[in-house]
Amino acid sequence: MTATPLTIVVLGAGKGTRMKSDLPKVMHKIAGRPMLGHVLDVAAATGANQIAVVIGPNMDAVGVGARAFSPQAQIFVQAEQLGTADAVKAALPVLKAFTGDVIVLYADTPLLQPATLERLRKVLAEGAAAAVLGFEAADPTGYGRLLTDANGTLTAIREEKDATTAERQIQICNSGVMAFRVNDMAAVLARISNDNAKGEYYLTDAIEVIATMGGRAAVVTCPESEVLGVNDRGQLAEAEAIFQTRRRGEAMAAGATLIAPETVWFSHDTRLGRDVVIQPNVFFGPGVVVEDGVEILANCHIEGTHIGSGARIGPFARLRPGAQLGTGVHIGNFVEVKNVKMGQGAKANHLAYLGDGSVGDRANIGAGTIFCNYDGFFKHQTSVGKEAFVGSNSALVAPVTIGDGAYVGSGSVITKDVSAGSLALERSSQVERPTWAEKFRLMMSKKKKAEAKT
Ligand code: UD1
Ligand code: MG
């Protein structure tokens, strides 16, 4: 990282009409985090001294989101969408008294990597007044083209609508990411006109302005996948797919086995330990930490959960926010856990709902057990002590406590606390009538034969 101070301006005032959404475009999510959050993460990772976010009028939710993702972000409102240069002007209060590098990012370009911004800054440190991130587009339609001279120096960026036929043949396109090291950014912006096909103030025209001021502009390139701009839901899905491919590769590189990587979906913040094995079709929502040696069997949905080392989860398990599973916990098929802490070695292997409470070390929760945590108004806690054994098909009506080592007989509806070491049974006694079955069969078959004759 260079020692030069850095200001990052994130542009997010565009309406994003092609998303056809009530939600502002930049709040749409990639891997569970709004695109704006991804871009602000990059800004923070680059060590920006100041971060400005430009939003449109009536976009209060975006401003609130921006401050949540990056408390240092300063929010500016661009009153009218007059173009990208006009949008940067909205952030002039942070640029006026600033000397250093200024990087402009678009909030709808969420896959950018901090290392790429470092490469742009390096070019500035070597003497360029501007550096533009370009890429070779598979289909350049709609992008601004980078015009270079015989020495490879960037002379201008031509928006497609303003380009000649020859200029449109150029494959190297503008990603929108631009970096500047100029004495007076306000003076550069002031010299940009709106004399073009769209009648907008283009930030891309800064390159020609800087050239007339004697400054040199350079191009840095990156793969297209890193600068995909999201303008519609199709591109949102494309960006998601690129993110997931990247994240799966990182997980495997860090020592996790993904048996069918293309079927595992990560959140932006999923953390996996070493020697974690993940079978096909596993979805991670936000806030999941998986410690070393955990095995996640096929078809699990997991969010807001901490999974201790050596645990075995699934197949078909649902772990919801607040599940805290200790070392070696076993959660089996069709078990849902929400807001429950499970001690080491505790097991719930089949068909259960454990919501709001705790399960002690090595306790065993039988098939069909339900923590009845909700009375229609309030949620209540269930506490199962260590080494307790809850028999199959039991309903534990919260608030209730099962003591350490206690047994709950199968099929019980437990409404009162059970003391440590005792057996609680709540069901009627079994009745047995010897030879009843034989008599019953005889009677019924006679009845059936009689009915068949009529
Ligand atoms: C822009 C570039 C183009 C580049 C392309 C890459 C310009 C003039 N053109 O075109 O060279 O190839 O991105 O995707 O910059 N915004 C505002 N206020 C405005 C207008 C835009 O905040 O008044 C924001 C938008 O929210 C968006 C970004 O700036 O995040 C880019 O605007 P957009 O209109 O999408 O520019 P493009 O036509 O895609
Ligand atoms: Mg765009």
Tab-separated table of C-alpha atoms and ligand atoms in Angstrom:
chain	number	residue	atom	x	y	z
A	1	MET	CA	0.000	0.000	0.000
A	2	THR	CA	1.340	3.440	-0.875
A	3	ALA	CA	1.568	6.132	1.783
A	4	THR	CA	-0.318	8.650	-0.373
A	5	PRO	CA	-3.709	9.509	1.145
A	6	LEU	CA	-6.673	7.962	-0.633
A	7	THR	CA	-10.267	9.066	-1.141
A	8	ILE	CA	-12.735	6.641	-2.663
A	9	VAL	CA	-15.939	7.952	-4.194
A	10	VAL	CA	-18.649	5.322	-4.723
A	11	LEU	CA	-21.346	6.241	-7.233
A	12	GLY	CA	-24.740	4.735	-6.551
A	13	ALA	CA	-27.260	7.376	-7.574
A	14	GLY	CA	-28.467	5.589	-10.679
A	15	LYS	CA	-32.117	4.528	-10.508
A	16	GLY	CA	-31.471	1.041	-11.784
A	17	THR	CA	-34.805	0.971	-13.608
A	18	ARG	CA	-33.876	-2.216	-15.449
A	19	MET	CA	-33.963	-4.118	-12.152
A	20	LYS	CA	-37.750	-3.516	-12.040
A	21	SER	CA	-37.629	-3.380	-8.257
A	22	ASP	CA	-38.824	-1.333	-5.291
A	23	LEU	CA	-35.354	-1.791	-3.835
A	24	PRO	CA	-32.594	0.563	-5.061
A	25	LYS	CA	-30.301	-1.385	-7.405
A	26	VAL	CA	-27.213	-1.198	-5.214
A	27	MET	CA	-29.098	-2.824	-2.299
A	28	HIS	CA	-29.653	-6.022	-4.265
A	29	LYS	CA	-27.554	-8.789	-2.809
A	30	ILE	CA	-24.654	-10.932	-3.962
A	31	ALA	CA	-23.930	-13.805	-1.562
A	32	GLY	CA	-26.269	-12.314	1.022
A	33	ARG	CA	-24.651	-8.838	1.069
A	34	PRO	CA	-25.901	-5.809	-0.872
A	35	MET	CA	-23.661	-4.844	-3.786
A	36	LEU	CA	-22.951	-1.534	-2.057
A	37	GLY	CA	-21.604	-3.512	0.928
A	38	HIS	CA	-19.210	-5.452	-1.323
A	39	VAL	CA	-17.914	-2.254	-2.890
A	40	LEU	CA	-17.483	-0.577	0.513
A	41	ASP	CA	-15.598	-3.675	1.722
A	42	VAL	CA	-13.179	-3.191	-1.174
A	43	ALA	CA	-12.856	0.496	-0.287
A	44	ALA	CA	-12.051	-0.383	3.328
A	45	ALA	CA	-9.599	-3.136	2.310
A	46	THR	CA	-7.748	-0.610	0.162
A	47	GLY	CA	-7.211	1.544	3.248
A	48	ALA	CA	-9.154	4.583	2.061
A	49	ASN	CA	-8.723	7.620	4.318
A	50	GLN	CA	-12.053	9.026	3.183
A	51	ILE	CA	-15.021	7.243	1.636
A	52	ALA	CA	-17.818	9.187	-0.050
A	53	VAL	CA	-21.007	7.531	-1.244
A	54	VAL	CA	-23.162	9.383	-3.770
A	55	ILE	CA	-26.829	8.458	-3.720
A	56	GLY	CA	-29.944	9.797	-5.394
A	57	PRO	CA	-32.778	11.715	-3.758
A	58	ASN	CA	-35.276	9.502	-1.870
A	59	MET	CA	-32.644	6.851	-1.312
A	60	ASP	CA	-32.445	7.122	2.484
A	61	ALA	CA	-32.226	3.340	2.807
A	62	VAL	CA	-29.052	3.354	0.731
A	63	GLY	CA	-27.507	6.008	2.957
A	64	VAL	CA	-28.407	4.030	6.079
A	65	GLY	CA	-27.019	0.859	4.442
A	66	ALA	CA	-23.794	2.618	3.469
A	67	ARG	CA	-23.154	3.778	7.020
A	68	ALA	CA	-23.876	0.301	8.352
A	69	PHE	CA	-21.334	-1.270	5.974
A	70	SER	CA	-18.749	1.453	6.506
A	71	PRO	CA	-19.145	3.787	9.499
A	72	GLN	CA	-16.576	6.167	7.984
A	73	ALA	CA	-18.664	6.648	4.807
A	74	GLN	CA	-19.887	10.192	4.135
A	75	ILE	CA	-23.127	10.348	2.211
A	76	PHE	CA	-23.838	12.878	-0.562
A	77	VAL	CA	-27.009	13.323	-2.543
A	78	GLN	CA	-26.861	14.020	-6.273
A	79	ALA	CA	-30.082	15.967	-6.834
A	80	GLU	CA	-30.464	15.081	-10.522
A	81	GLN	CA	-28.824	12.266	-12.473
A	82	LEU	CA	-26.858	14.421	-14.922
A	83	GLY	CA	-24.040	11.917	-15.458
A	84	THR	CA	-21.093	10.308	-13.729
A	85	ALA	CA	-18.984	13.492	-13.639
A	86	ASP	CA	-21.889	15.360	-12.054
A	87	ALA	CA	-22.210	12.553	-9.515
A	88	VAL	CA	-18.561	12.984	-8.481
A	89	LYS	CA	-19.223	16.726	-8.158
A	90	ALA	CA	-21.786	15.905	-5.470
A	91	ALA	CA	-18.873	14.607	-3.393
A	92	LEU	CA	-16.737	17.753	-3.873
A	93	PRO	CA	-16.826	18.617	-0.142
A	94	VAL	CA	-14.445	15.695	0.503
A	95	LEU	CA	-12.303	16.439	-2.557
A	96	LYS	CA	-11.763	20.203	-2.241
A	97	ALA	CA	-9.133	20.294	0.444
A	98	PHE	CA	-7.736	16.880	-0.437
A	99	THR	CA	-4.436	16.036	-2.065
A	100	GLY	CA	-3.745	12.418	-2.861
A	101	ASP	CA	-5.300	9.645	-4.907
A	102	VAL	CA	-8.989	9.700	-5.785
A	103	ILE	CA	-10.603	6.469	-6.964
A	104	VAL	CA	-14.121	6.392	-8.350
A	105	LEU	CA	-16.034	3.114	-8.061
A	106	TYR	CA	-19.512	2.204	-9.249
A	107	ALA	CA	-21.703	0.612	-6.577
A	108	ASP	CA	-23.146	-1.798	-9.136
A	109	THR	CA	-19.763	-3.419	-9.832
A	110	PRO	CA	-19.447	-5.729	-6.826
A	111	LEU	CA	-16.747	-8.228	-7.840
A	112	LEU	CA	-13.772	-5.905	-7.859
A	113	GLN	CA	-10.668	-7.033	-5.928
A	114	PRO	CA	-8.601	-4.738	-3.664
A	115	ALA	CA	-5.354	-5.907	-5.333
A	116	THR	CA	-6.574	-4.448	-8.627
A	117	LEU	CA	-7.003	-1.032	-7.039
A	118	GLU	CA	-3.461	-1.299	-5.725
A	119	ARG	CA	-2.289	-1.797	-9.324
A	120	LEU	CA	-4.086	1.413	-10.354
A	121	ARG	CA	-2.452	3.305	-7.503
A	122	LYS	CA	0.962	1.992	-8.490
A	123	VAL	CA	0.513	3.535	-11.951
A	124	LEU	CA	-0.354	6.858	-10.302
A	125	ALA	CA	2.699	6.586	-8.067
A	126	GLU	CA	4.792	6.128	-11.224
A	127	GLY	CA	3.632	9.502	-12.540
A	128	ALA	CA	0.290	9.064	-14.311
A	129	ALA	CA	-2.356	11.677	-13.537
A	130	ALA	CA	-5.134	9.211	-14.274
A	131	ALA	CA	-5.422	5.436	-14.446
A	132	VAL	CA	-8.395	3.635	-15.896
A	133	LEU	CA	-9.283	0.003	-15.332
A	134	GLY	CA	-9.952	-1.590	-18.710
A	135	PHE	CA	-10.941	-5.072	-19.764
A	136	GLU	CA	-11.318	-7.022	-22.947
A	137	ALA	CA	-15.049	-7.469	-23.393
A	138	ALA	CA	-16.472	-10.614	-24.936
A	139	ASP	CA	-19.225	-8.313	-26.193
A	140	PRO	CA	-18.256	-4.618	-25.966
A	141	THR	CA	-21.742	-3.327	-26.794
A	142	GLY	CA	-22.760	-0.517	-24.471
A	143	TYR	CA	-19.349	0.082	-22.898
A	144	GLY	CA	-17.075	3.077	-23.314
A	145	ARG	CA	-13.994	2.227	-25.455
A	146	LEU	CA	-10.438	3.071	-24.433
A	147	LEU	CA	-8.611	5.046	-27.151
A	148	THR	CA	-4.831	4.801	-27.033
A	149	ASP	CA	-2.019	6.347	-29.106
A	150	ALA	CA	0.942	4.594	-30.735
A	151	ASN	CA	2.787	4.504	-27.365
A	152	GLY	CA	-0.140	2.868	-25.641
A	153	THR	CA	-0.975	6.056	-23.725
A	154	LEU	CA	-4.686	6.499	-23.058
A	155	THR	CA	-5.908	9.548	-24.976
A	156	ALA	CA	-9.680	9.383	-24.459
A	157	ILE	CA	-12.631	7.228	-23.471
A	158	ARG	CA	-15.374	7.202	-26.056
A	159	GLU	CA	-18.898	6.267	-24.988
A	160	GLU	CA	-20.500	3.893	-27.465
A	161	LYS	CA	-23.189	6.359	-28.462
A	162	ASP	CA	-20.545	8.923	-29.414
A	163	ALA	CA	-18.080	6.512	-31.056
A	164	THR	CA	-17.271	6.261	-34.760
A	165	THR	CA	-17.601	2.893	-36.500
A	166	ALA	CA	-13.823	2.446	-36.312
A	167	GLU	CA	-13.780	3.283	-32.587
A	168	ARG	CA	-16.495	0.729	-31.972
A	169	GLN	CA	-14.165	-2.008	-33.250
A	170	ILE	CA	-11.962	-1.470	-30.189
A	171	GLN	CA	-12.313	-4.386	-27.761
A	172	ILE	CA	-10.710	-2.797	-24.704
A	173	CYS	CA	-13.493	-1.236	-22.679
A	174	ASN	CA	-13.866	1.043	-19.694
A	175	SER	CA	-14.846	-0.777	-16.501
A	176	GLY	CA	-15.847	2.531	-14.925
A	177	VAL	CA	-13.136	2.269	-12.265
A	178	MET	CA	-10.945	5.350	-12.543
A	179	ALA	CA	-8.136	6.665	-10.378
A	180	PHE	CA	-6.801	10.220	-10.332
A	181	ARG	CA	-3.836	12.044	-8.860
A	182	VAL	CA	-4.365	15.678	-9.813
A	183	ASN	CA	-3.877	18.917	-7.916
A	184	ASP	CA	-7.416	20.104	-8.327
A	185	MET	CA	-10.131	17.549	-9.003
A	186	ALA	CA	-12.789	20.294	-8.925
A	187	ALA	CA	-11.040	22.105	-11.806
A	188	VAL	CA	-10.985	18.912	-13.890
A	189	LEU	CA	-14.696	18.285	-13.279
A	190	ALA	CA	-15.550	21.925	-14.042
A	191	ARG	CA	-14.062	21.549	-17.533
A	192	ILE	CA	-16.226	18.562	-18.476
A	193	SER	CA	-19.150	19.511	-20.732
A	194	ASN	CA	-22.356	17.692	-21.530
A	195	ASP	CA	-21.903	18.097	-25.277
A	196	ASN	CA	-22.494	14.463	-26.247
A	197	ALA	CA	-25.145	12.022	-27.468
A	198	LYS	CA	-26.713	11.577	-24.029
A	199	GLY	CA	-26.400	15.204	-22.937
A	200	GLU	CA	-24.687	13.979	-19.740
A	201	TYR	CA	-21.567	15.049	-17.902
A	202	TYR	CA	-19.304	12.035	-18.468
A	203	LEU	CA	-16.564	11.328	-15.960
A	204	THR	CA	-14.788	9.526	-18.787
A	205	ASP	CA	-14.138	12.926	-20.421
A	206	ALA	CA	-11.751	13.659	-17.563
A	207	ILE	CA	-9.087	11.795	-19.537
A	208	GLU	CA	-9.109	14.352	-22.376
A	209	VAL	CA	-9.315	17.251	-19.931
A	210	ILE	CA	-6.299	15.928	-18.050
A	211	ALA	CA	-4.400	15.515	-21.340
A	212	THR	CA	-5.014	19.171	-22.226
A	213	MET	CA	-3.698	20.077	-18.764
A	214	GLY	CA	-0.497	18.157	-19.576
A	215	GLY	CA	-1.270	15.030	-17.542
A	216	ARG	CA	-0.730	11.478	-18.720
A	217	ALA	CA	-3.354	8.734	-18.438
A	218	ALA	CA	-2.638	5.019	-18.312
A	219	VAL	CA	-4.629	1.802	-18.641
A	220	VAL	CA	-4.549	-1.113	-16.222
A	221	THR	CA	-6.428	-4.235	-17.294
A	222	CYS	CA	-8.242	-6.987	-15.430
A	223	PRO	CA	-10.461	-9.947	-16.366
A	224	GLU	CA	-13.996	-9.088	-17.425
A	225	SER	CA	-15.422	-11.225	-14.612
A	226	GLU	CA	-14.011	-8.783	-12.051
A	227	VAL	CA	-15.772	-5.729	-13.442
A	228	LEU	CA	-19.146	-7.091	-14.418
A	229	GLY	CA	-21.639	-4.237	-13.970
A	230	VAL	CA	-25.087	-5.227	-12.755
A	231	ASN	CA	-27.936	-3.473	-14.551
A	232	ASP	CA	-30.620	-6.197	-14.553
A	233	ARG	CA	-31.516	-9.410	-12.723
A	234	GLY	CA	-29.757	-11.570	-15.293
A	235	GLN	CA	-26.482	-9.773	-14.600
A	236	LEU	CA	-27.196	-10.023	-10.861
A	237	ALA	CA	-27.358	-13.821	-11.239
A	238	GLU	CA	-24.200	-13.756	-13.377
A	239	ALA	CA	-22.360	-11.788	-10.700
A	240	GLU	CA	-23.612	-14.225	-8.052
A	241	ALA	CA	-22.301	-17.167	-10.091
A	242	ILE	CA	-18.883	-15.542	-10.489
A	243	PHE	CA	-18.742	-14.796	-6.761
A	244	GLN	CA	-19.682	-18.387	-5.892
A	245	THR	CA	-17.079	-19.890	-8.237
A	246	ARG	CA	-14.433	-17.664	-6.692
A	247	ARG	CA	-15.504	-18.510	-3.136
A	248	ARG	CA	-15.598	-22.270	-3.772
A	249	GLY	CA	-12.069	-22.101	-5.143
A	250	GLU	CA	-10.918	-20.222	-2.018
A	251	ALA	CA	-12.611	-22.768	0.272
A	252	MET	CA	-10.871	-25.682	-1.421
A	253	ALA	CA	-7.538	-23.857	-1.511
A	254	ALA	CA	-7.876	-23.357	2.248
A	255	GLY	CA	-8.360	-27.067	2.899
A	256	ALA	CA	-12.059	-27.889	2.616
A	257	THR	CA	-13.333	-30.760	0.483
A	258	LEU	CA	-16.363	-29.896	-1.649
A	259	ILE	CA	-17.574	-33.070	-3.306
A	260	ALA	CA	-19.674	-31.171	-5.859
A	261	PRO	CA	-18.442	-27.566	-5.578
A	262	GLU	CA	-20.945	-26.176	-8.087
A	263	THR	CA	-23.813	-27.160	-5.744
A	264	VAL	CA	-22.514	-25.461	-2.590
A	265	TRP	CA	-23.631	-21.843	-2.018
A	266	PHE	CA	-21.625	-19.605	0.259
A	267	SER	CA	-22.444	-16.339	1.936
A	268	HIS	CA	-20.016	-13.421	1.699
A	269	ASP	CA	-18.847	-14.153	5.263
A	270	THR	CA	-18.885	-17.987	5.503
A	271	ARG	CA	-15.836	-19.227	7.425
A	272	LEU	CA	-14.624	-22.816	7.065
A	273	GLY	CA	-11.881	-24.590	8.990
A	274	ARG	CA	-9.482	-27.211	7.635
A	275	ASP	CA	-10.591	-30.680	6.628
A	276	VAL	CA	-14.223	-29.684	6.485
A	277	VAL	CA	-16.082	-31.999	4.104
A	278	ILE	CA	-19.194	-30.660	2.378
A	279	GLN	CA	-21.434	-32.982	0.437
A	280	PRO	CA	-23.636	-31.777	-2.463
A	281	ASN	CA	-26.426	-29.186	-2.171
A	282	VAL	CA	-25.524	-27.220	0.913
A	283	PHE	CA	-26.592	-23.564	1.317
A	284	PHE	CA	-24.867	-21.168	3.703
A	285	GLY	CA	-26.750	-18.009	4.699
A	286	PRO	CA	-24.933	-15.152	6.468
A	287	GLY	CA	-23.015	-15.608	9.713
A	288	VAL	CA	-21.796	-19.209	9.589
A	289	VAL	CA	-18.546	-20.404	11.142
A	290	VAL	CA	-17.528	-24.028	10.630
A	291	GLU	CA	-14.596	-25.299	12.653
A	292	ASP	CA	-12.039	-27.944	11.638
A	293	GLY	CA	-13.010	-31.464	10.680
A	294	VAL	CA	-16.753	-30.882	10.416
A	295	GLU	CA	-18.710	-33.051	8.016
A	296	ILE	CA	-21.810	-31.540	6.404
A	297	LEU	CA	-23.850	-34.184	4.626
A	298	ALA	CA	-26.026	-33.472	1.600
A	299	ASN	CA	-28.926	-30.999	1.431
A	300	CYS	CA	-28.482	-28.745	4.467
A	301	HIS	CA	-29.581	-25.114	4.925
A	302	ILE	CA	-27.397	-23.276	7.441
A	303	GLU	CA	-27.371	-19.638	8.605
A	304	GLY	CA	-26.210	-17.677	11.649
A	305	THR	CA	-24.650	-20.813	13.132
A	306	HIS	CA	-21.387	-21.778	14.812
A	307	ILE	CA	-20.432	-25.427	14.263
A	308	GLY	CA	-17.763	-26.816	16.592
A	309	SER	CA	-14.931	-29.039	15.422
A	310	GLY	CA	-15.661	-32.617	14.455
A	311	ALA	CA	-19.431	-32.117	14.354
A	312	ARG	CA	-21.538	-34.034	11.852
A	313	ILE	CA	-24.505	-32.258	10.299
A	314	GLY	CA	-27.278	-33.603	8.066
A	315	PRO	CA	-28.267	-34.877	5.641
A	316	PHE	CA	-31.309	-32.567	5.362
A	317	ALA	CA	-30.626	-30.456	8.463
A	318	ARG	CA	-31.754	-26.880	8.972
A	319	LEU	CA	-29.615	-24.747	11.252
A	320	ARG	CA	-31.001	-21.295	11.943
A	321	PRO	CA	-29.604	-18.153	13.592
A	322	GLY	CA	-28.287	-18.663	17.088
A	323	ALA	CA	-27.503	-22.366	16.741
A	324	GLN	CA	-24.231	-22.887	18.606
A	325	LEU	CA	-23.051	-26.445	18.275
A	326	GLY	CA	-20.194	-27.718	20.418
A	327	THR	CA	-17.422	-30.102	19.481
A	328	GLY	CA	-18.578	-33.405	18.049
A	329	VAL	CA	-22.305	-32.573	18.035
A	330	HIS	CA	-24.443	-34.741	15.746
A	331	ILE	CA	-27.453	-33.225	13.994
A	332	GLY	CA	-29.275	-35.668	11.753
A	333	ASN	CA	-31.918	-35.645	9.073
A	334	PHE	CA	-34.927	-33.339	9.345
A	335	VAL	CA	-33.686	-31.668	12.496
A	336	GLU	CA	-34.186	-27.897	12.856
A	337	VAL	CA	-32.150	-25.984	15.435
A	338	LYS	CA	-32.721	-22.289	16.219
A	339	ASN	CA	-31.172	-20.228	18.989
A	340	VAL	CA	-30.008	-23.275	20.929
A	341	LYS	CA	-26.622	-23.952	22.421
A	342	MET	CA	-25.615	-27.612	22.308
A	343	GLY	CA	-22.774	-28.908	24.456
A	344	GLN	CA	-20.044	-31.152	23.199
A	345	GLY	CA	-21.091	-34.560	21.962
A	346	ALA	CA	-24.826	-33.796	22.231
A	347	LYS	CA	-26.984	-35.507	19.625
A	348	ALA	CA	-30.288	-34.947	17.858
A	349	ASN	CA	-30.180	-37.445	15.071
A	350	HIS	CA	-33.688	-37.536	13.626
A	351	LEU	CA	-36.767	-35.373	13.040
A	352	ALA	CA	-36.741	-32.729	15.779
A	353	TYR	CA	-37.338	-29.025	16.415
A	354	LEU	CA	-35.015	-27.480	18.977
A	355	GLY	CA	-35.822	-23.792	19.357
A	356	ASP	CA	-34.685	-21.371	22.113
A	357	GLY	CA	-32.717	-23.075	24.833
A	358	SER	CA	-29.762	-25.263	25.603
A	359	VAL	CA	-28.767	-28.923	25.490
A	360	GLY	CA	-26.004	-30.120	27.791
A	361	ASP	CA	-22.893	-32.120	26.914
A	362	ARG	CA	-23.572	-35.649	25.613
A	363	ALA	CA	-27.356	-35.305	26.003
A	364	ASN	CA	-29.415	-37.358	23.566
A	365	ILE	CA	-32.518	-35.921	21.967
A	366	GLY	CA	-34.753	-38.669	20.566
A	367	ALA	CA	-36.502	-38.742	17.228
A	368	GLY	CA	-39.547	-36.498	17.021
A	369	THR	CA	-38.701	-34.310	20.017
A	370	ILE	CA	-40.162	-30.822	19.911
A	371	PHE	CA	-39.184	-27.831	22.034
A	372	CYS	CA	-42.608	-26.125	22.265
A	373	ASN	CA	-41.098	-22.648	22.539
A	374	TYR	CA	-43.992	-20.429	21.473
A	375	ASP	CA	-47.355	-19.791	23.145
A	376	GLY	CA	-48.619	-17.563	20.371
A	377	PHE	CA	-47.326	-14.435	22.105
A	378	PHE	CA	-43.915	-15.079	23.664
A	379	LYS	CA	-40.941	-17.364	23.121
A	380	HIS	CA	-39.745	-19.439	26.104
A	381	GLN	CA	-36.588	-21.373	26.938
A	382	THR	CA	-36.033	-25.118	27.226
A	383	SER	CA	-33.002	-26.373	29.083
A	384	VAL	CA	-31.872	-29.987	28.805
A	385	GLY	CA	-29.102	-30.935	31.227
A	386	LYS	CA	-25.929	-32.754	30.394
A	387	GLU	CA	-26.204	-36.489	29.677
A	388	ALA	CA	-29.988	-36.255	29.813
A	389	PHE	CA	-31.974	-38.583	27.570
A	390	VAL	CA	-35.156	-37.342	25.941
A	391	GLY	CA	-37.215	-40.246	24.592
A	392	SER	CA	-38.688	-40.163	21.109
A	393	ASN	CA	-41.760	-38.121	20.300
A	394	SER	CA	-41.604	-35.979	23.429
A	395	ALA	CA	-42.949	-32.440	23.598
A	396	LEU	CA	-41.044	-30.214	26.035
A	397	VAL	CA	-43.364	-27.282	26.754
A	398	ALA	CA	-41.246	-24.215	27.536
A	399	PRO	CA	-40.300	-22.723	29.889
A	400	VAL	CA	-39.053	-26.038	31.220
A	401	THR	CA	-35.849	-27.583	32.549
A	402	ILE	CA	-34.749	-31.205	32.293
A	403	GLY	CA	-32.065	-31.888	34.906
A	404	ASP	CA	-28.653	-33.441	34.304
A	405	GLY	CA	-28.798	-37.146	33.534
A	406	ALA	CA	-32.618	-37.276	33.693
A	407	TYR	CA	-34.748	-39.459	31.425
A	408	VAL	CA	-37.930	-38.410	29.663
A	409	GLY	CA	-40.065	-41.369	28.617
A	410	SER	CA	-41.035	-41.563	24.954
A	411	GLY	CA	-44.214	-39.770	23.964
A	412	SER	CA	-44.323	-37.522	27.041
A	413	VAL	CA	-45.648	-33.973	27.078
A	414	ILE	CA	-43.430	-32.369	29.702
A	415	THR	CA	-44.838	-29.201	31.255
A	416	LYS	CA	-43.045	-29.264	34.635
A	417	ASP	CA	-39.338	-29.236	35.413
A	418	VAL	CA	-37.698	-32.657	35.747
A	419	SER	CA	-35.089	-33.019	38.467
A	420	ALA	CA	-31.619	-34.379	37.806
A	421	GLY	CA	-31.298	-38.127	37.561
A	422	SER	CA	-35.026	-38.911	37.599
A	423	LEU	CA	-37.420	-40.384	35.049
A	424	ALA	CA	-40.386	-38.312	33.911
A	425	LEU	CA	-43.242	-40.067	32.157
A	426	GLU	CA	-46.393	-38.402	30.981
A	427	ARG	CA	-48.698	-40.895	29.286
A	428	SER	CA	-51.381	-43.391	30.314
A	429	SER	CA	-50.346	-46.852	31.493
A	430	GLN	CA	-50.265	-49.610	28.960
A	431	VAL	CA	-53.182	-52.087	29.087
A	432	GLU	CA	-52.814	-55.678	27.859
A	433	ARG	CA	-55.649	-58.145	27.040
A	434	PRO	CA	-54.261	-61.657	26.432
A	435	THR	CA	-55.622	-63.540	23.357
A	436	TRP	CA	-57.697	-60.498	22.372
A	437	ALA	CA	-56.176	-60.274	18.901
A	438	GLU	CA	-57.199	-63.775	17.841
A	439	LYS	CA	-60.798	-63.242	18.975
A	440	PHE	CA	-60.959	-59.917	17.235
A	441	ARG	CA	-59.747	-61.327	13.918
A	442	LEU	CA	-62.278	-64.149	14.100
A	443	MET	CA	-65.160	-61.797	14.803
A	444	MET	CA	-64.226	-59.387	12.052
A	445	SER	CA	-63.686	-62.003	9.358
A	446	LYS	CA	-67.148	-63.485	10.127
A	447	LYS	CA	-68.641	-60.030	9.825
A	448	LYS	CA	-66.937	-59.438	6.494
A	449	LYS	CA	-68.099	-62.753	5.039
A	450	ALA	CA	-71.693	-62.018	6.148
A	451	GLU	CA	-71.591	-58.637	4.435
A	452	ALA	CA	-70.169	-60.144	1.233
A	453	LYS	CA	-73.226	-62.454	0.917
A	454	THR	CA	-75.774	-59.618	1.068
B	1	UD1	C1	-20.313	3.870	-17.637
B	1	UD1	C2	-19.139	4.533	-18.351
B	1	UD1	C3	-18.664	3.629	-19.473
B	1	UD1	C4	-18.302	2.268	-18.941
B	1	UD1	C5	-19.473	1.661	-18.143
B	1	UD1	C6	-19.030	0.416	-17.423
B	1	UD1	C7	-19.485	6.939	-18.163
B	1	UD1	C8	-19.906	8.183	-18.861
B	1	UD1	N1	-19.538	5.835	-18.842
B	1	UD1	O1	-21.382	3.793	-18.565
B	1	UD1	O2	-17.517	4.201	-20.132
B	1	UD1	O3	-17.921	1.403	-20.006
B	1	UD1	O4	-19.939	2.588	-17.162
B	1	UD1	O5	-20.114	-0.238	-16.836
B	1	UD1	O6	-19.085	7.013	-17.020
B	1	UD1	N2	-24.386	7.329	-11.690
B	1	UD1	C9	-24.678	8.306	-10.784
B	1	UD1	N3	-25.200	9.480	-11.228
B	1	UD1	C10	-25.435	9.737	-12.537
B	1	UD1	C11	-25.151	8.706	-13.462
B	1	UD1	C12	-24.619	7.544	-13.017
B	1	UD1	O7	-24.462	8.125	-9.579
B	1	UD1	O8	-25.893	10.836	-12.845
B	1	UD1	C13	-23.827	6.057	-11.216
B	1	UD1	C14	-24.754	4.863	-11.430
B	1	UD1	O9	-25.496	4.593	-10.241
B	1	UD1	C15	-23.786	3.736	-11.703
B	1	UD1	C16	-22.575	4.439	-12.319
B	1	UD1	O10	-22.656	5.804	-11.964
B	1	UD1	O11	-23.384	3.101	-10.500
B	1	UD1	C17	-22.484	4.278	-13.846
B	1	UD1	O12	-23.587	4.880	-14.481
B	1	UD1	P1	-24.287	4.271	-15.758
B	1	UD1	O13	-25.352	5.217	-16.185
B	1	UD1	O14	-24.643	2.858	-15.507
B	1	UD1	O15	-23.094	4.365	-16.842
B	1	UD1	P2	-22.903	3.452	-18.134
B	1	UD1	O16	-23.748	3.970	-19.230
B	1	UD1	O17	-23.031	2.034	-17.747
B	2	MG	MG	-23.902	0.901	-16.069
